[in-house]
Each structure stands twice: as C-alpha cells, then as structure tokens.
MMTF fields as JSON, N, C-alpha, C and O atoms, coordinates in Angstrom:
{
  "mmtfVersion": "1.0.0",
  "mmtfProducer": "UNKNOWN",
  "numBonds": 575,
  "numAtoms": 576,
  "numGroups": 144,
  "numChains": 1,
  "numModels": 1,
  "chainsPerModel": [1],
  "groupsPerChain": [144],
  "chainIdList": ["A"],
  "bondAtomList": [4, 2, 8, 6, 12, 10, 16, 14, 20, 18, 24, 22, 28, 26, 32, 30, 36, 34, 40, 38, 44, 42, 48, 46, 52, 50, 56, 54, 60, 58, 64, 62, 68, 66, 72, 70, 76, 74, 80, 78, 84, 82, 88, 86, 92, 90, 96, 94, 100, 98, 104, 102, 108, 106, 112, 110, 116, 114, 120, 118, 124, 122, 128, 126, 132, 130, 136, 134, 140, 138, 144, 142, 148, 146, 152, 150, 156, 154, 160, 158, 164, 162, 168, 166, 172, 170, 176, 174, 180, 178, 184, 182, 188, 186, 192, 190, 196, 194, 200, 198, 204, 202, 208, 206, 212, 210, 216, 214, 220, 218, 224, 222, 228, 226, 232, 230, 236, 234, 240, 238, 244, 242, 248, 246, 252, 250, 256, 254, 260, 258, 264, 262, 268, 266, 272, 270, 276, 274, 280, 278, 284, 282, 288, 286, 292, 290, 296, 294, 300, 298, 304, 302, 308, 306, 312, 310, 316, 314, 320, 318, 324, 322, 328, 326, 332, 330, 336, 334, 340, 338, 344, 342, 348, 346, 352, 350, 356, 354, 360, 358, 364, 362, 368, 366, 372, 370, 376, 374, 380, 378, 384, 382, 388, 386, 392, 390, 396, 394, 400, 398, 404, 402, 408, 406, 412, 410, 416, 414, 420, 418, 424, 422, 428, 426, 432, 430, 436, 434, 440, 438, 444, 442, 448, 446, 452, 450, 456, 454, 460, 458, 464, 462, 468, 466, 472, 470, 476, 474, 480, 478, 484, 482, 488, 486, 492, 490, 496, 494, 500, 498, 504, 502, 508, 506, 512, 510, 516, 514, 520, 518, 524, 522, 528, 526, 532, 530, 536, 534, 540, 538, 544, 542, 548, 546, 552, 550, 556, 554, 560, 558, 564, 562, 568, 566, 572, 570],
  "bondOrderList": [1, 1, 1, 1, 1, 1, 1, 1, 1, 1, 1, 1, 1, 1, 1, 1, 1, 1, 1, 1, 1, 1, 1, 1, 1, 1, 1, 1, 1, 1, 1, 1, 1, 1, 1, 1, 1, 1, 1, 1, 1, 1, 1, 1, 1, 1, 1, 1, 1, 1, 1, 1, 1, 1, 1, 1, 1, 1, 1, 1, 1, 1, 1, 1, 1, 1, 1, 1, 1, 1, 1, 1, 1, 1, 1, 1, 1, 1, 1, 1, 1, 1, 1, 1, 1, 1, 1, 1, 1, 1, 1, 1, 1, 1, 1, 1, 1, 1, 1, 1, 1, 1, 1, 1, 1, 1, 1, 1, 1, 1, 1, 1, 1, 1, 1, 1, 1, 1, 1, 1, 1, 1, 1, 1, 1, 1, 1, 1, 1, 1, 1, 1, 1, 1, 1, 1, 1, 1, 1, 1, 1, 1, 1],
  "groupList": [{"groupName": "MET", "atomNameList": ["N", "CA", "C", "O"], "elementList": ["N", "C", "C", "O"], "formalChargeList": [0, 0, 0, 0], "bondAtomList": [1, 0, 2, 1, 3, 2], "bondOrderList": [1, 1, 2], "singleLetterCode": "M", "chemCompType": "L-PEPTIDE LINKING"}, {"groupName": "ARG", "atomNameList": ["N", "CA", "C", "O"], "elementList": ["N", "C", "C", "O"], "formalChargeList": [0, 0, 0, 0], "bondAtomList": [1, 0, 2, 1, 3, 2], "bondOrderList": [1, 1, 2], "singleLetterCode": "R", "chemCompType": "L-PEPTIDE LINKING"}, {"groupName": "ASP", "atomNameList": ["N", "CA", "C", "O"], "elementList": ["N", "C", "C", "O"], "formalChargeList": [0, 0, 0, 0], "bondAtomList": [1, 0, 2, 1, 3, 2], "bondOrderList": [1, 1, 2], "singleLetterCode": "D", "chemCompType": "L-PEPTIDE LINKING"}, {"groupName": "GLU", "atomNameList": ["N", "CA", "C", "O"], "elementList": ["N", "C", "C", "O"], "formalChargeList": [0, 0, 0, 0], "bondAtomList": [1, 0, 2, 1, 3, 2], "bondOrderList": [1, 1, 2], "singleLetterCode": "E", "chemCompType": "L-PEPTIDE LINKING"}, {"groupName": "ASN", "atomNameList": ["N", "CA", "C", "O"], "elementList": ["N", "C", "C", "O"], "formalChargeList": [0, 0, 0, 0], "bondAtomList": [1, 0, 2, 1, 3, 2], "bondOrderList": [1, 1, 2], "singleLetterCode": "N", "chemCompType": "L-PEPTIDE LINKING"}, {"groupName": "ALA", "atomNameList": ["N", "CA", "C", "O"], "elementList": ["N", "C", "C", "O"], "formalChargeList": [0, 0, 0, 0], "bondAtomList": [1, 0, 2, 1, 3, 2], "bondOrderList": [1, 1, 2], "singleLetterCode": "A", "chemCompType": "L-PEPTIDE LINKING"}, {"groupName": "PRO", "atomNameList": ["N", "CA", "C", "O"], "elementList": ["N", "C", "C", "O"], "formalChargeList": [0, 0, 0, 0], "bondAtomList": [1, 0, 2, 1, 3, 2], "bondOrderList": [1, 1, 2], "singleLetterCode": "P", "chemCompType": "L-PEPTIDE LINKING"}, {"groupName": "LYS", "atomNameList": ["N", "CA", "C", "O"], "elementList": ["N", "C", "C", "O"], "formalChargeList": [0, 0, 0, 0], "bondAtomList": [1, 0, 2, 1, 3, 2], "bondOrderList": [1, 1, 2], "singleLetterCode": "K", "chemCompType": "L-PEPTIDE LINKING"}, {"groupName": "THR", "atomNameList": ["N", "CA", "C", "O"], "elementList": ["N", "C", "C", "O"], "formalChargeList": [0, 0, 0, 0], "bondAtomList": [1, 0, 2, 1, 3, 2], "bondOrderList": [1, 1, 2], "singleLetterCode": "T", "chemCompType": "L-PEPTIDE LINKING"}, {"groupName": "LEU", "atomNameList": ["N", "CA", "C", "O"], "elementList": ["N", "C", "C", "O"], "formalChargeList": [0, 0, 0, 0], "bondAtomList": [1, 0, 2, 1, 3, 2], "bondOrderList": [1, 1, 2], "singleLetterCode": "L", "chemCompType": "L-PEPTIDE LINKING"}, {"groupName": "SER", "atomNameList": ["N", "CA", "C", "O"], "elementList": ["N", "C", "C", "O"], "formalChargeList": [0, 0, 0, 0], "bondAtomList": [1, 0, 2, 1, 3, 2], "bondOrderList": [1, 1, 2], "singleLetterCode": "S", "chemCompType": "L-PEPTIDE LINKING"}, {"groupName": "VAL", "atomNameList": ["N", "CA", "C", "O"], "elementList": ["N", "C", "C", "O"], "formalChargeList": [0, 0, 0, 0], "bondAtomList": [1, 0, 2, 1, 3, 2], "bondOrderList": [1, 1, 2], "singleLetterCode": "V", "chemCompType": "L-PEPTIDE LINKING"}, {"groupName": "PHE", "atomNameList": ["N", "CA", "C", "O"], "elementList": ["N", "C", "C", "O"], "formalChargeList": [0, 0, 0, 0], "bondAtomList": [1, 0, 2, 1, 3, 2], "bondOrderList": [1, 1, 2], "singleLetterCode": "F", "chemCompType": "L-PEPTIDE LINKING"}, {"groupName": "GLY", "atomNameList": ["N", "CA", "C", "O"], "elementList": ["N", "C", "C", "O"], "formalChargeList": [0, 0, 0, 0], "bondAtomList": [1, 0, 2, 1, 3, 2], "bondOrderList": [1, 1, 2], "singleLetterCode": "G", "chemCompType": "PEPTIDE LINKING"}, {"groupName": "TRP", "atomNameList": ["N", "CA", "C", "O"], "elementList": ["N", "C", "C", "O"], "formalChargeList": [0, 0, 0, 0], "bondAtomList": [1, 0, 2, 1, 3, 2], "bondOrderList": [1, 1, 2], "singleLetterCode": "W", "chemCompType": "L-PEPTIDE LINKING"}, {"groupName": "GLN", "atomNameList": ["N", "CA", "C", "O"], "elementList": ["N", "C", "C", "O"], "formalChargeList": [0, 0, 0, 0], "bondAtomList": [1, 0, 2, 1, 3, 2], "bondOrderList": [1, 1, 2], "singleLetterCode": "Q", "chemCompType": "L-PEPTIDE LINKING"}, {"groupName": "TYR", "atomNameList": ["N", "CA", "C", "O"], "elementList": ["N", "C", "C", "O"], "formalChargeList": [0, 0, 0, 0], "bondAtomList": [1, 0, 2, 1, 3, 2], "bondOrderList": [1, 1, 2], "singleLetterCode": "Y", "chemCompType": "L-PEPTIDE LINKING"}],
  "groupTypeList": [0, 1, 2, 3, 4, 2, 5, 6, 3, 2, 2, 5, 7, 8, 5, 9, 5, 10, 11, 12, 10, 3, 12, 13, 13, 3, 10, 9, 1, 2, 11, 14, 9, 12, 2, 15, 10, 5, 12, 3, 5, 9, 16, 9, 1, 3, 2, 11, 5, 3, 7, 9, 3, 8, 11, 2, 11, 5, 1, 12, 11, 2, 4, 3, 1, 16, 13, 12, 11, 8, 1, 2, 8, 16, 2, 15, 9, 16, 16, 5, 10, 16, 15, 16, 8, 5, 1, 13, 12, 2, 2, 12, 3, 15, 12, 1, 8, 12, 12, 13, 3, 4, 13, 16, 1, 9, 13, 11, 12, 5, 10, 12, 2, 15, 1, 2, 13, 13, 16, 3, 12, 5, 5, 9, 4, 3, 1, 11, 3, 3, 8, 5, 10, 1, 16, 3, 9, 5, 10, 11, 5, 6, 10, 5],
  "groupIdList": [1, 2, 3, 4, 5, 6, 7, 8, 9, 10, 11, 12, 13, 14, 15, 16, 17, 18, 19, 20, 21, 22, 23, 24, 25, 26, 27, 28, 29, 30, 31, 32, 33, 34, 35, 36, 37, 38, 39, 40, 41, 42, 43, 44, 45, 46, 47, 48, 49, 50, 51, 52, 53, 54, 55, 56, 57, 58, 59, 60, 61, 62, 63, 64, 65, 66, 67, 68, 69, 70, 71, 72, 73, 74, 75, 76, 77, 78, 79, 80, 81, 82, 83, 84, 85, 86, 87, 88, 89, 90, 91, 92, 93, 94, 95, 96, 97, 98, 99, 100, 101, 102, 103, 104, 105, 106, 107, 108, 109, 110, 111, 112, 113, 114, 115, 116, 117, 118, 119, 120, 121, 122, 123, 124, 125, 126, 127, 128, 129, 130, 131, 132, 133, 134, 135, 136, 137, 138, 139, 140, 141, 142, 143, 144],
  "secStructList": [7, 7, 7, 6, 6, 1, 7, 7, 2, 2, 2, 2, 2, 2, 2, 2, 2, 2, 2, 2, 2, 2, 2, 1, 1, 6, 6, 5, 7, 3, 3, 3, 3, 7, 7, 1, 1, 7, 7, 3, 3, 3, 3, 3, 7, 2, 2, 2, 2, 2, 2, 2, 2, 6, 1, 7, 2, 2, 2, 2, 2, 6, 6, 1, 1, 1, 2, 2, 2, 2, 6, 2, 2, 2, 2, 6, 6, 7, 1, 1, 7, 7, 7, 7, 7, 5, 7, 7, 7, 1, 1, 7, 3, 3, 3, 3, 3, 3, 3, 3, 3, 6, 6, 3, 3, 3, 3, 3, 3, 3, 3, 3, 7, 7, 7, 6, 6, 7, 7, 7, 6, 2, 2, 2, 2, 2, 2, 2, 2, 2, 2, 2, 6, 6, 1, 7, 6, 6, 1, 1, 1, 7, 7, 7],
  "xCoordList": [0.959, -0.165, 0.992, 2.15, 0.523, 1.421, 1.293, 0.121, 1.834, 2.047, 1.357, 2.424, 0.497, 0.089, 0.897, 0.509, 2.118, 3.477, 4.147, 4.492, 4.308, 5.151, 3.604, 3.879, 2.817, 2.209, 2.811, 3.982, 2.352, 2.878, 2.378, 1.335, 2.868, 2.652, 1.225, 0.532, 0.895, -0.299, -1.932, -3.068, -1.184, -2.408, -2.09, -3.169, -1.376, -1.088, -2.06, -2.809, -2.093, -2.591, -4.04, -4.705, -4.198, -5.794, -6.568, -7.662, -5.672, -6.145, -6.513, -7.432, -5.559, -5.758, -6.727, -7.13, -7.128, -8.172, -9.398, -10.295, -9.591, -10.871, -11.552, -12.699, -10.33, -10.763, -12.024, -13.137, -10.911, -12.269, -13.243, -14.431, -12.843, -14.778, -15.66, -16.439, -15.346, -16.087, -16.861, -17.998, -15.647, -16.705, -17.432, -18.51, -17.169, -17.795, -18.507, -19.127, -18.539, -19.67, -19.254, -18.157, -20.464, -20.331, -20.282, -21.455, -19.87, -19.965, -18.278, -17.951, -16.912, -16.018, -15.466, -15.589, -14.828, -14.377, -13.051, -12.998, -11.993, -10.49, -9.99, -10.758, -8.612, -7.813, -6.484, -5.866, -6.175, -4.289, -2.992, -3.211, -2.165, -1.234, 0.368, 0.931, 1.193, 2.092, 2.893, 2.437, 4.751, 5.75, 5.933, 5.075, 6.886, 8.044, 8.506, 8.833, 8.389, 8.878, 7.848, 8.051, 6.82, 5.871, 4.726, 4.352, 3.897, 2.754, 2.024, 2.454, 0.449, -0.023, -1.51, -2.117, -2.182, -3.659, -4.246, -4.418, -4.683, -4.953, -6.526, -6.914, -7.421, -8.281, -8.848, -8.462, -9.887, -10.149, -10.916, -10.519, -12.323, -13.517, -13.785, -13.76, -14.011, -14.14, -14.377, -13.656, -15.608, -15.835, -15.011, -14.908, -14.284, -13.238, -12.044, -11.602, -11.954, -10.494, -10.704, -9.844, -11.97, -12.345, -11.703, -10.853, -12.588, -12.157, -10.658, -10.059, -10.12, -8.757, -7.524, -6.37, -8.283, -7.515, -6.898, -5.796, -8.088, -7.478, -6.72, -6.484, -6.403, -5.812, -4.292, -3.85, -3.924, -1.89, -1.802, -1.334, -2.311, -2.337, -1.156, -1.25, 0.085, 1.134, 1.46, 1.738, 1.202, 1.001, 0.172, 0.759, -1.242, -2.343, -1.574, -1.541, -1.25, -0.08, 0.922, 1.101, 1.661, 2.892, 2.243, 2.897, 1.124, 0.208, -0.628, -0.979, -0.719, -1.076, 0.143, -0.056, 1.435, 2.67, 3.005, 3.724, 2.442, 2.636, 2.424, 3.391, 0.886, 0.778, 1.921, 2.212, 2.4, 3.457, 4.399, 5.119, 4.439, 4.935, 4.059, 4.304, 2.707, 1.758, 1.576, 1.718, 1.298, 1.351, 2.165, 1.838, 3.54, 4.72, 4.318, 4.337, 3.981, 3.759, 2.446, 2.289, 1.179, 0.041, 0.485, 0.023, 1.534, 1.459, 2.623, 2.913, 3.323, 4.192, 3.361, 4.139, 2.486, 2.025, 0.441, -0.033, -0.116, -1.416, -0.987, 0.222, -1.637, -1.545, -2.285, -2.431, -2.814, -3.797, -2.903, -2.421, -2.518, -2.02, -3.143, -4.32, -2.248, -3.298, -3.467, -2.507, -4.767, -4.962, -5.63, -5.201, -6.612, -6.726, -6.926, -6.828, -7.197, -7.801, -8.811, -8.571, -10.36, -11.232, -11.341, -10.848, -11.864, -11.987, -13.297, -13.176, -14.3, -15.376, -14.895, -14.344, -15.473, -15.376, -16.992, -17.859, -16.876, -18.598, -19.3, -20.531, -18.563, -19.468, -18.995, -19.482, -17.827, -17.115, -16.5, -16.172, -16.185, -15.463, -14.316, -14.604, -13.242, -12.06, -11.484, -11.546, -10.954, -10.016, -8.321, -7.96, -7.512, -6.605, -5.715, -5.43, -4.972, -3.839, -2.938, -2.715, -2.102, -0.45, -0.48, -1.36, 0.656, 1.118, 2.349, 2.999, 3.113, 4.534, 5.133, 4.401, 6.746, 7.555, 8.949, 9.209, 9.653, 11.134, 11.284, 12.485, 10.824, 11.126, 10.478, 10.696, 9.699, 9.571, 7.75, 7.267, 7.011, 5.478, 5.016, 5.827, 4.033, 3.372, 1.589, 0.936, 1.36, 0.004, -1.174, -0.943, -2.144, -3.122, -4.594, -5.289, -4.747, -5.833, -7.255, -7.031, -8.6, -9.348, -10.784, -11.288, -11.52, -12.669, -14.079, -14.234, -14.772, -16.062, -17.304, -17.249, -17.911, -19.168, -19.508, -18.716, -20.713, -21.411, -22.321, -23.01, -22.384, -24.025, -24.477, -23.823, -25.677, -26.688, -25.718, -25.182, -25.74, -24.976, -23.255, -22.626, -22.937, -21.217, -20.754, -21.51, -19.647, -18.887, -18.182, -17.757, -18.201, -17.945, -16.514, -16.209, -15.015, -14.003, -13.378, -12.327, -13.958, -12.613, -12.592, -11.626, -14.057, -13.73, -13.377, -13.512, -12.931, -12.067, -10.56, -9.633, -10.607, -9.203, -8.989, -8.326, -9.27, -9.368, -8.914, -7.934, -9.653, -9.569, -8.228, -7.261, -8.596, -6.843, -5.818, -5.484, -5.298, -4.575, -4.21, -3.15, -5.466, -5.596, -5.033, -4.495, -5.153, -5.578, -3.575, -2.802, -3.435, -1.662, -0.499, 0.535, -1.434, -0.403, -0.112, 0.745, -1.218, -0.367, 0.312, 0.766, 0.782, 2.06, 3.142, 3.152, 4.233, 5.19, 5.014, 4.311, 5.712, 5.644, 5.787, 5.09, 6.936, 7.745, 6.885, 7.548, 5.622, 4.598, 3.634, 2.907, 3.389, 2.585, 2.723, 1.868, 4.262, 4.338, 4.713, 5.33, 4.29, 3.904, 4.678, 5.756, 4.767, 5.385, 5.44, 6.295, 4.426, 4.909, 6.263, 6.244],
  "yCoordList": [-1.105, 0.185, 1.194, 1.176, 1.877, 3.481, 4.248, 4.203, 4.824, 5.926, 7.178, 7.663, 8.275, 9.437, 10.338, 11.442, 10.356, 11.18, 11.2, 12.215, 9.491, 9.586, 9.626, 9.263, 9.893, 10.727, 10.869, 11.248, 10.677, 11.983, 13.22, 13.537, 13.788, 15.238, 15.662, 16.409, 14.838, 15.058, 14.524, 14.886, 13.701, 12.952, 14.405, 14.662, 15.074, 16.164, 17.223, 17.897, 17.384, 18.355, 18.72, 19.616, 17.127, 16.77, 16.995, 17.525, 16.259, 16.152, 17.789, 18.196, 18.378, 19.881, 20.647, 21.691, 20.547, 20.819, 20.394, 20.966, 19.429, 18.323, 19.162, 19.602, 19.268, 19.973, 21.329, 21.632, 21.963, 23.623, 23.01, 23.288, 22.162, 21.768, 20.315, 19.582, 20.301, 20.146, 21.259, 21.231, 22.2, 23.236, 23.549, 22.96, 24.328, 25.233, 24.627, 25.334, 23.353, 22.913, 23.869, 24.323, 23.989, 24.721, 26.054, 26.389, 26.765, 27.999, 28.568, 29.735, 26.867, 27.53, 28.037, 27.306, 29.407, 29.826, 29.225, 28.257, 29.604, 29.237, 28.491, 27.963, 28.427, 27.354, 27.885, 27.382, 28.651, 29.046, 28.264, 28.289, 27.895, 27.522, 27.922, 27.647, 28.813, 29.67, 29.491, 29.114, 29.972, 29.83, 31.297, 31.939, 31.776, 33.241, 33.406, 34.469, 31.922, 32.19, 31.746, 32.092, 30.914, 30.421, 30.505, 31.431, 29.79, 29.702, 29.061, 29.046, 28.156, 27.331, 27.345, 27.507, 27.148, 26.943, 25.959, 25.682, 25.225, 23.725, 23.566, 22.414, 24.422, 24.48, 26.469, 27.589, 26.01, 27.635, 26.757, 25.938, 27.11, 27.672, 28.193, 29.412, 27.537, 28.141, 29.462, 30.185, 29.78, 31.348, 32.516, 33.619, 32.024, 32.161, 32.992, 34.109, 31.555, 31.664, 32.659, 33.458, 32.627, 33.513, 35.463, 36.316, 35.286, 36.702, 36.908, 37.958, 35.914, 36.434, 36.73, 37.072, 36.432, 36.797, 37.685, 37.781, 38.838, 40.861, 41.204, 42.395, 40.304, 39.959, 39.432, 38.286, 40.147, 39.794, 39.321, 40.0, 37.923, 37.13, 37.097, 37.394, 36.824, 36.816, 38.004, 37.847, 39.252, 40.636, 40.334, 40.287, 40.083, 39.415, 38.504, 38.434, 38.15, 36.439, 37.087, 36.845, 38.051, 38.614, 39.879, 40.752, 39.891, 41.035, 39.908, 40.263, 38.807, 37.602, 37.032, 35.844, 37.258, 36.761, 37.717, 37.22, 39.23, 39.968, 39.312, 39.028, 38.017, 37.908, 37.365, 37.696, 36.5, 35.954, 36.558, 35.888, 38.077, 39.127, 39.71, 40.332, 39.924, 40.537, 39.332, 39.838, 37.774, 36.872, 36.96, 37.069, 36.941, 37.309, 38.634, 38.7, 39.624, 40.41, 40.487, 41.506, 39.799, 39.43, 38.807, 39.243, 37.619, 36.965, 37.428, 36.715, 38.462, 39.107, 40.592, 41.415, 40.792, 41.647, 41.673, 42.619, 40.523, 39.63, 39.156, 39.231, 38.73, 37.808, 36.452, 35.502, 36.253, 35.359, 34.963, 35.96, 33.696, 33.164, 33.253, 33.01, 33.615, 34.39, 33.49, 32.879, 33.299, 32.042, 31.944, 30.975, 32.763, 32.626, 35.067, 35.86, 35.019, 35.888, 35.844, 35.277, 36.45, 36.631, 37.926, 38.951, 37.919, 39.148, 39.616, 39.381, 40.186, 40.473, 41.528, 42.624, 40.493, 41.811, 41.621, 41.1, 42.5, 42.701, 41.394, 41.383, 40.221, 39.502, 38.284, 37.374, 37.931, 36.711, 37.366, 38.55, 36.077, 36.616, 35.055, 33.987, 35.408, 35.297, 34.718, 35.386, 33.201, 33.151, 32.749, 32.315, 33.29, 32.583, 32.356, 33.415, 31.451, 30.942, 31.029, 31.433, 30.208, 30.06, 28.547, 28.351, 27.486, 26.465, 26.37, 26.829, 25.75, 24.86, 24.638, 24.439, 24.654, 23.969, 24.439, 24.562, 24.61, 24.307, 25.102, 25.036, 27.199, 28.531, 28.011, 28.726, 26.951, 26.958, 27.063, 26.33, 28.376, 27.982, 27.97, 27.849, 28.052, 27.727, 28.461, 28.342, 29.339, 30.027, 29.295, 28.094, 29.434, 28.727, 29.935, 30.188, 30.566, 31.494, 30.834, 30.759, 30.365, 30.572, 31.396, 31.776, 31.737, 32.553, 31.478, 30.563, 31.958, 31.324, 32.554, 33.779, 32.079, 32.881, 33.911, 33.977, 34.769, 35.44, 34.292, 33.76, 33.962, 33.796, 34.459, 35.298, 33.986, 34.565, 33.745, 32.639, 34.769, 33.971, 34.007, 33.842, 34.356, 33.525, 32.499, 31.545, 32.332, 31.038, 30.991, 31.989, 29.991, 29.113, 29.125, 27.942, 30.118, 30.24, 29.526, 28.941, 29.467, 28.802, 27.495, 27.015, 26.587, 25.156, 25.132, 23.934, 25.676, 25.466, 25.78, 25.52, 26.397, 26.88, 25.285, 24.539, 24.992, 23.9, 22.597, 21.868, 22.54, 21.244, 21.338, 20.624, 22.393, 22.933, 22.334, 21.157, 23.065, 22.462, 20.926, 20.418, 20.28, 19.165, 18.078, 17.029, 18.322, 18.101, 17.968, 17.053, 19.15, 20.075, 19.12, 18.591, 19.217, 18.126, 16.397, 15.758, 15.868, 14.438, 14.335, 13.224, 15.829, 15.118, 16.294, 17.361, 15.297, 16.273, 17.657, 17.686, 19.197, 19.619, 20.386, 21.294, 19.741, 19.849, 18.857, 18.609, 18.266, 17.239, 18.27, 17.77, 19.365, 20.627, 21.665, 22.432, 21.658, 23.203, 23.313, 22.435, 24.509, 24.825, 24.505, 24.445, 24.055, 23.16, 24.315, 24.213, 25.338, 26.695, 27.457, 28.626],
  "zCoordList": [-0.182, 0.158, -0.172, 0.245, -0.833, -0.729, 0.328, 0.701, 0.885, 1.493, 1.545, 1.922, 1.521, 0.951, 1.284, 0.905, 1.98, 1.862, 0.437, -0.168, -0.124, -1.164, -2.677, -3.82, -2.47, -3.422, -4.733, -4.683, -5.862, -7.228, -7.319, -6.749, -7.828, -7.91, -8.087, -7.396, -9.453, -9.547, -8.602, -8.296, -8.523, -6.98, -5.922, -5.389, -5.609, -4.244, -5.042, -4.335, -6.219, -6.97, -6.638, -6.117, -7.427, -7.615, -6.819, -7.014, -4.763, -3.811, -3.241, -2.529, -3.786, -3.003, -4.185, -3.671, -5.252, -6.244, -6.18, -6.8, -5.49, -5.243, -4.229, -4.158, -3.334, -1.856, -2.27, -1.84, -3.537, -3.698, -4.44, -4.275, -5.283, -5.878, -5.35, -5.959, -4.498, -3.42, -2.091, -1.62, -1.784, -1.308, -2.339, -2.409, -3.202, -4.267, -5.238, -6.033, -5.333, -6.442, -7.712, -8.038, -8.261, -9.433, -8.895, -9.061, -8.509, -7.749, -7.659, -7.442, -7.996, -7.919, -9.434, -10.417, -9.509, -10.428, -10.589, -11.347, -10.035, -10.33, -9.185, -8.38, -9.085, -8.133, -8.594, -9.532, -8.08, -8.819, -6.891, -5.679, -7.504, -6.974, -7.257, -8.317, -5.826, -6.377, -5.095, -4.016, -5.501, -4.452, -4.684, -5.289, -4.279, -4.095, -6.023, -6.55, -6.812, -8.006, -9.674, -10.838, -9.092, -10.21, -10.066, -9.346, -10.542, -10.546, -11.327, -12.481, -11.04, -11.654, -11.603, -10.544, -12.926, -12.071, -11.721, -12.908, -11.261, -11.012, -11.142, -10.95, -11.407, -12.012, -12.837, -12.503, -13.97, -14.488, -15.305, -16.133, -14.875, -15.709, -16.851, -17.021, -17.573, -18.896, -19.231, -19.918, -18.618, -18.736, -18.172, -18.709, -16.707, -15.952, -17.249, -17.516, -17.74, -19.08, -19.954, -20.323, -20.337, -21.404, -20.478, -20.733, -19.608, -19.242, -18.748, -18.98, -18.099, -17.814, -18.904, -18.642, -20.527, -21.326, -21.654, -22.195, -21.108, -21.594, -19.855, -19.651, -18.8, -17.261, -17.24, -17.31, -17.171, -17.004, -15.756, -14.843, -15.577, -14.459, -13.878, -12.687, -14.276, -13.933, -12.406, -11.217, -13.401, -12.341, -11.23, -10.149, -11.231, -10.57, -9.329, -8.1, -9.997, -8.607, -7.78, -6.586, -8.587, -7.668, -7.043, -6.472, -7.176, -5.983, -4.62, -3.495, -5.121, -3.805, -3.764, -3.508, -3.89, -3.295, -1.959, -1.091, -1.757, -0.343, 0.093, 0.799, 0.407, 1.379, 2.383, 3.532, 1.59, 2.292, 3.151, 3.892, 3.078, 4.24, 4.546, 5.58, 4.04, 5.173, 6.082, 7.195, 6.301, 6.894, 7.701, 8.883, 7.293, 8.983, 9.616, 10.845, 8.949, 10.108, 10.393, 11.065, 10.186, 10.951, 12.363, 13.417, 12.303, 12.973, 13.78, 14.741, 13.571, 14.459, 15.157, 15.639, 15.193, 15.352, 16.11, 16.739, 15.878, 16.448, 17.663, 17.882, 18.424, 19.5, 18.793, 19.563, 17.253, 16.944, 15.738, 15.2, 15.116, 14.261, 12.647, 12.38, 12.104, 10.864, 9.896, 9.426, 9.469, 8.899, 7.401, 6.776, 6.678, 5.139, 5.624, 6.561, 4.304, 3.429, 2.611, 1.545, 2.825, 1.893, 1.143, 1.615, 0.185, -0.229, -1.464, -2.666, -0.948, -1.717, -2.875, -2.77, -4.449, -5.896, -5.928, -5.225, -7.413, -7.367, -7.964, -7.962, -8.509, -8.81, -8.582, -9.252, -7.488, -6.799, -6.015, -6.086, -4.663, -3.521, -3.749, -4.29, -3.219, -3.577, -1.624, -0.592, -1.84, -0.475, -1.291, -2.385, 0.252, 0.158, 0.86, 1.418, 1.234, 2.313, 1.506, 0.365, 2.974, 2.745, 3.665, 4.502, 3.362, 3.345, 3.458, 2.518, 4.629, 3.975, 5.264, 6.234, 5.414, 6.675, 5.678, 4.481, 7.047, 6.308, 6.371, 6.634, 6.348, 5.022, 3.887, 2.909, 3.62, 1.733, 2.469, 3.332, 1.653, 1.598, 0.477, -0.441, 0.251, -0.911, -0.293, 0.744, -1.852, -1.189, -1.96, -1.821, -2.588, -2.845, -2.814, -1.831, -4.358, -3.997, -4.82, -6.028, -4.449, -5.167, -5.444, -4.387, -6.6, -6.401, -6.742, -7.55, -5.934, -5.865, -6.542, -6.433, -6.939, -7.434, -6.267, -5.327, -6.276, -5.274, -4.817, -5.688, -3.881, -3.361, -2.081, -1.461, -1.75, -0.764, 0.312, 0.256, 1.289, 2.487, 2.994, 4.04, 1.43, 2.1, 2.026, 1.84, 2.116, 2.095, 3.829, 4.412, 4.234, 4.975, 4.907, 4.758, 4.948, 4.478, 5.514, 5.252, 6.907, 7.281, 7.684, 8.277, 7.274, 7.05, 5.958, 5.707, 4.896, 3.725, 3.82, 3.052, 4.961, 5.367, 5.965, 5.244, 6.646, 7.923, 6.631, 6.78, 5.664, 4.334, 3.612, 3.345, 3.46, 2.491, 3.696, 3.558, 4.867, 5.586, 5.492, 5.125, 5.958, 6.479, 5.07, 5.424, 3.619, 2.382, 2.459, 2.744, 2.113, 2.359, 2.966, 2.56, 4.465, 5.166, 5.079, 5.688, 4.032, 3.547, 2.755, 2.484, 1.815, 1.142, 1.51, 2.125, 0.618, 0.7, 0.071, -0.939, 0.65, 0.308, -1.035, -1.487, -1.571, -3.035, -4.083, -5.091, -4.069, -4.342, -4.824, -5.683, -4.621, -4.321, -5.048, -5.488, -5.199, -5.412, -6.816, -7.418, -7.363, -9.217, -9.882, -9.291, -11.577, -11.926, -13.317, -14.196, -13.311, -13.771, -14.06, -14.444]
}
C-alpha cells in the first residue's frame, strides 16, 4: 500500500483542487497555486478563462505574493496566527491561504461566484491545511 506522503505530484495537486471543487461545486471559478517564483492554475472554469485573456495573470499572482510578507507581519503583530484572507469583488469572492514547512511556503487562492450568505471560509481553510499536510510540500509546488 502506498503511503500518501509518497504520492506523486499529480495526486497531491488533484487532491488540493478537489477540496475546492467539493467546497464550491459549480460556483468554483478558479484555483491557483503559487510560490515565490512560479504559479500554476489547478482549475480554471471556461468562462473565467475567457475573462482572463485580457488580464495580466502573472501580475495578479505577484500581488498575491505580498501575502507571504503580510502573513509574517500579522503573526508578529497580533496575538493570534494568520489563517486566511477573504476578499469580496462585484461578482465573486476570493479565498487565499498559505502552507509550508522549513522556510518554503506555498500559497493557494480560489474564487467562487457570489451567493447569498457567503461561504464558510474557515471550514475551507481547515480542509486545505489537512489535505496539504498529507503530502510532501515539493509534490504540491507549482510546475510552471
């Protein structure tokens, strides 16, 4: 029997993307994985892909990378540890969190269509952390 910690890269990324898919269902718009130098789309809904044709995705991801710094700042300034960020836009909501070990961290963000009552992002964050912890971090790193 294969140990989940020895799972291939595709299994780890598929498992992570599945967490978002199960959470958001048809409302899931996109899922992006990034580190300090690379990024990769794990899921991209067709209508969102069309909208992104006119957006500088690399610049957008660079902006999300500032979260590596702000996470450290929050952890130093507050009495509680940073867990995730949620942002509201005019037609979607975005979730972002980070995970990592030994100085190497990954970020993941996803967007969801707006819906009445919003989303329980704390539950999503818990599932992301639990899923990511089952795999070697290198197996989840973006390949782009």
